[in-house]
Amino acid sequence: MQNLPSEKIRSVVIRQLILTLLISAAAFLIGKDQAASALIGGLGASLTNAVFGYWVFSAYQAQKPGKLLTKLYVAEFAKLVLTGIIFLAAILFYENLSLVAMLVTYFIVHVTASLLVATYGKEANKG
């Protein structure tokens, strides 16, 4: 596992937020509820990935792989719980929620984080 400095984590999250806004703007062409639902899904993915990234990679020490593994499991569990809370709140409190728009945007934005992190890994190996 490689160390991702906070500026790279921030860069990934900012790109996710930009993607969220672009998808939400495109969804607005279908309707305002779809745009709001897409925004909820994208913000949920961005927020949970930010929490995960900062939790795992803050004070990262390669000399302690067991501690890193524990941080990964705890952070992933926290991410799942936070995602569940966000989705549950959206379902309970947003009457006209488009579940499809929210989930599709969440998935796209969430997968983008993995692709960006993989790209950073390739850049680090080249340099």
GROMACS .gro file of C-alpha atoms in nm:
model
  127
    1MET     CA    1   0.000   0.000   0.000
    2GLN     CA    2   0.145   0.333  -0.091
    3ASN     CA    3   0.117   0.655   0.101
    4LEU     CA    4  -0.114   0.912  -0.053
    5PRO     CA    5  -0.028   1.258   0.077
    6SER     CA    6  -0.315   1.478   0.188
    7GLU     CA    7  -0.285   1.698  -0.123
    8LYS     CA    8  -0.348   1.395  -0.345
    9ILE     CA    9  -0.645   1.291  -0.133
   10ARG     CA   10  -0.775   1.647  -0.157
   11SER     CA   11  -0.723   1.638  -0.535
   12VAL     CA   12  -0.925   1.317  -0.567
   13VAL     CA   13  -1.209   1.457  -0.357
   14ILE     CA   14  -1.214   1.786  -0.549
   15ARG     CA   15  -1.233   1.595  -0.878
   16GLN     CA   16  -1.518   1.389  -0.736
   17LEU     CA   17  -1.702   1.705  -0.636
   18ILE     CA   18  -1.656   1.852  -0.984
   19LEU     CA   19  -1.786   1.528  -1.138
   20THR     CA   20  -2.081   1.539  -0.897
   21LEU     CA   21  -2.169   1.891  -1.010
   22LEU     CA   22  -2.138   1.795  -1.378
   23ILE     CA   23  -2.361   1.491  -1.339
   24SER     CA   24  -2.612   1.692  -1.135
   25ALA     CA   25  -2.619   1.964  -1.400
   26ALA     CA   26  -2.681   1.703  -1.669
   27ALA     CA   27  -2.953   1.542  -1.456
   28PHE     CA   28  -3.119   1.883  -1.425
   29LEU     CA   29  -3.209   1.848  -1.793
   30ILE     CA   30  -3.432   1.558  -1.687
   31GLY     CA   31  -3.570   1.729  -1.378
   32LYS     CA   32  -3.485   1.910  -1.057
   33ASP     CA   33  -3.555   1.605  -0.841
   34GLN     CA   34  -3.315   1.396  -1.048
   35ALA     CA   35  -3.051   1.669  -1.019
   36ALA     CA   36  -3.095   1.694  -0.642
   37SER     CA   37  -3.087   1.316  -0.610
   38ALA     CA   38  -2.769   1.297  -0.819
   39LEU     CA   39  -2.617   1.568  -0.602
   40ILE     CA   40  -2.698   1.369  -0.287
   41GLY     CA   41  -2.543   1.055  -0.433
   42GLY     CA   42  -2.229   1.230  -0.552
   43LEU     CA   43  -2.179   1.425  -0.231
   44GLY     CA   44  -2.230   1.105  -0.035
   45ALA     CA   45  -1.956   0.929  -0.233
   46SER     CA   46  -1.720   1.226  -0.210
   47LEU     CA   47  -1.771   1.272   0.164
   48THR     CA   48  -1.729   0.906   0.250
   49ASN     CA   49  -1.419   0.874   0.032
   50ALA     CA   50  -1.270   1.185   0.193
   51VAL     CA   51  -1.331   1.043   0.540
   52PHE     CA   52  -1.179   0.711   0.435
   53GLY     CA   53  -0.872   0.869   0.273
   54TYR     CA   54  -0.788   1.101   0.558
   55TRP     CA   55  -0.855   0.836   0.821
   56VAL     CA   56  -0.636   0.572   0.659
   57PHE     CA   57  -0.352   0.783   0.525
   58SER     CA   58  -0.313   1.039   0.802
   59ALA     CA   59  -0.007   0.956   1.010
   60TYR     CA   60   0.064   0.659   0.783
   61GLN     CA   61   0.367   0.452   0.888
   62ALA     CA   62   0.491   0.187   0.646
   63GLN     CA   63   0.685   0.025   0.930
   64LYS     CA   64   0.357  -0.076   1.096
   65PRO     CA   65   0.157  -0.274   0.836
   66GLY     CA   66  -0.067  -0.430   1.102
   67LYS     CA   67  -0.176  -0.087   1.219
   68LEU     CA   68  -0.246   0.017   0.859
   69LEU     CA   69  -0.458  -0.294   0.803
   70THR     CA   70  -0.659  -0.215   1.115
   71LYS     CA   71  -0.708   0.144   0.996
   72LEU     CA   72  -0.826   0.014   0.657
   73TYR     CA   73  -1.088  -0.214   0.812
   74VAL     CA   74  -1.212   0.046   1.059
   75ALA     CA   75  -1.223   0.318   0.793
   76GLU     CA   76  -1.409   0.093   0.548
   77PHE     CA   77  -1.662   0.002   0.816
   78ALA     CA   78  -1.707   0.370   0.904
   79LYS     CA   79  -1.748   0.450   0.535
   80LEU     CA   80  -2.021   0.187   0.498
   81VAL     CA   81  -2.204   0.314   0.807
   82LEU     CA   82  -2.180   0.676   0.690
   83THR     CA   83  -2.302   0.579   0.343
   84GLY     CA   84  -2.597   0.398   0.499
   85ILE     CA   85  -2.682   0.701   0.712
   86ILE     CA   86  -2.666   0.934   0.411
   87PHE     CA   87  -2.885   0.706   0.197
   88LEU     CA   88  -3.132   0.646   0.479
   89ALA     CA   89  -3.160   1.020   0.550
   90ALA     CA   90  -3.216   1.090   0.180
   91ILE     CA   91  -3.485   0.822   0.155
   92LEU     CA   92  -3.661   0.937   0.473
   93PHE     CA   93  -3.641   1.314   0.426
   94TYR     CA   94  -3.642   1.379   0.051
   95GLU     CA   95  -3.991   1.305  -0.066
   96ASN     CA   96  -3.923   1.314  -0.442
   97LEU     CA   97  -3.593   1.129  -0.432
   98SER     CA   98  -3.490   0.955  -0.752
   99LEU     CA   99  -3.324   0.645  -0.615
  100VAL     CA  100  -3.180   0.560  -0.958
  101ALA     CA  101  -3.019   0.903  -1.001
  102MET     CA  102  -2.876   0.894  -0.649
  103LEU     CA  103  -2.733   0.542  -0.675
  104VAL     CA  104  -2.596   0.578  -1.029
  105THR     CA  105  -2.420   0.902  -0.939
  106TYR     CA  106  -2.288   0.751  -0.617
  107PHE     CA  107  -2.147   0.458  -0.813
  108ILE     CA  108  -1.987   0.673  -1.085
  109VAL     CA  109  -1.828   0.912  -0.836
  110HIS     CA  110  -1.718   0.629  -0.608
  111VAL     CA  111  -1.552   0.435  -0.891
  112THR     CA  112  -1.381   0.754  -1.008
  113ALA     CA  113  -1.193   0.767  -0.677
  114SER     CA  114  -1.049   0.423  -0.738
  115LEU     CA  115  -0.945   0.514  -1.091
  116LEU     CA  116  -0.780   0.837  -0.976
  117VAL     CA  117  -0.590   0.662  -0.696
  118ALA     CA  118  -0.471   0.397  -0.943
  119THR     CA  119  -0.351   0.675  -1.173
  120TYR     CA  120  -0.157   0.834  -0.886
  121GLY     CA  121   0.004   0.497  -0.819
  122LYS     CA  122   0.123   0.469  -1.180
  123GLU     CA  123   0.261   0.825  -1.169
  124ALA     CA  124   0.454   0.747  -0.849
  125ASN     CA  125   0.609   0.436  -1.005
  126LYS     CA  126   0.725   0.632  -1.312
  127GLY     CA  127   0.886   0.912  -1.113
   0.00000   0.00000   0.00000
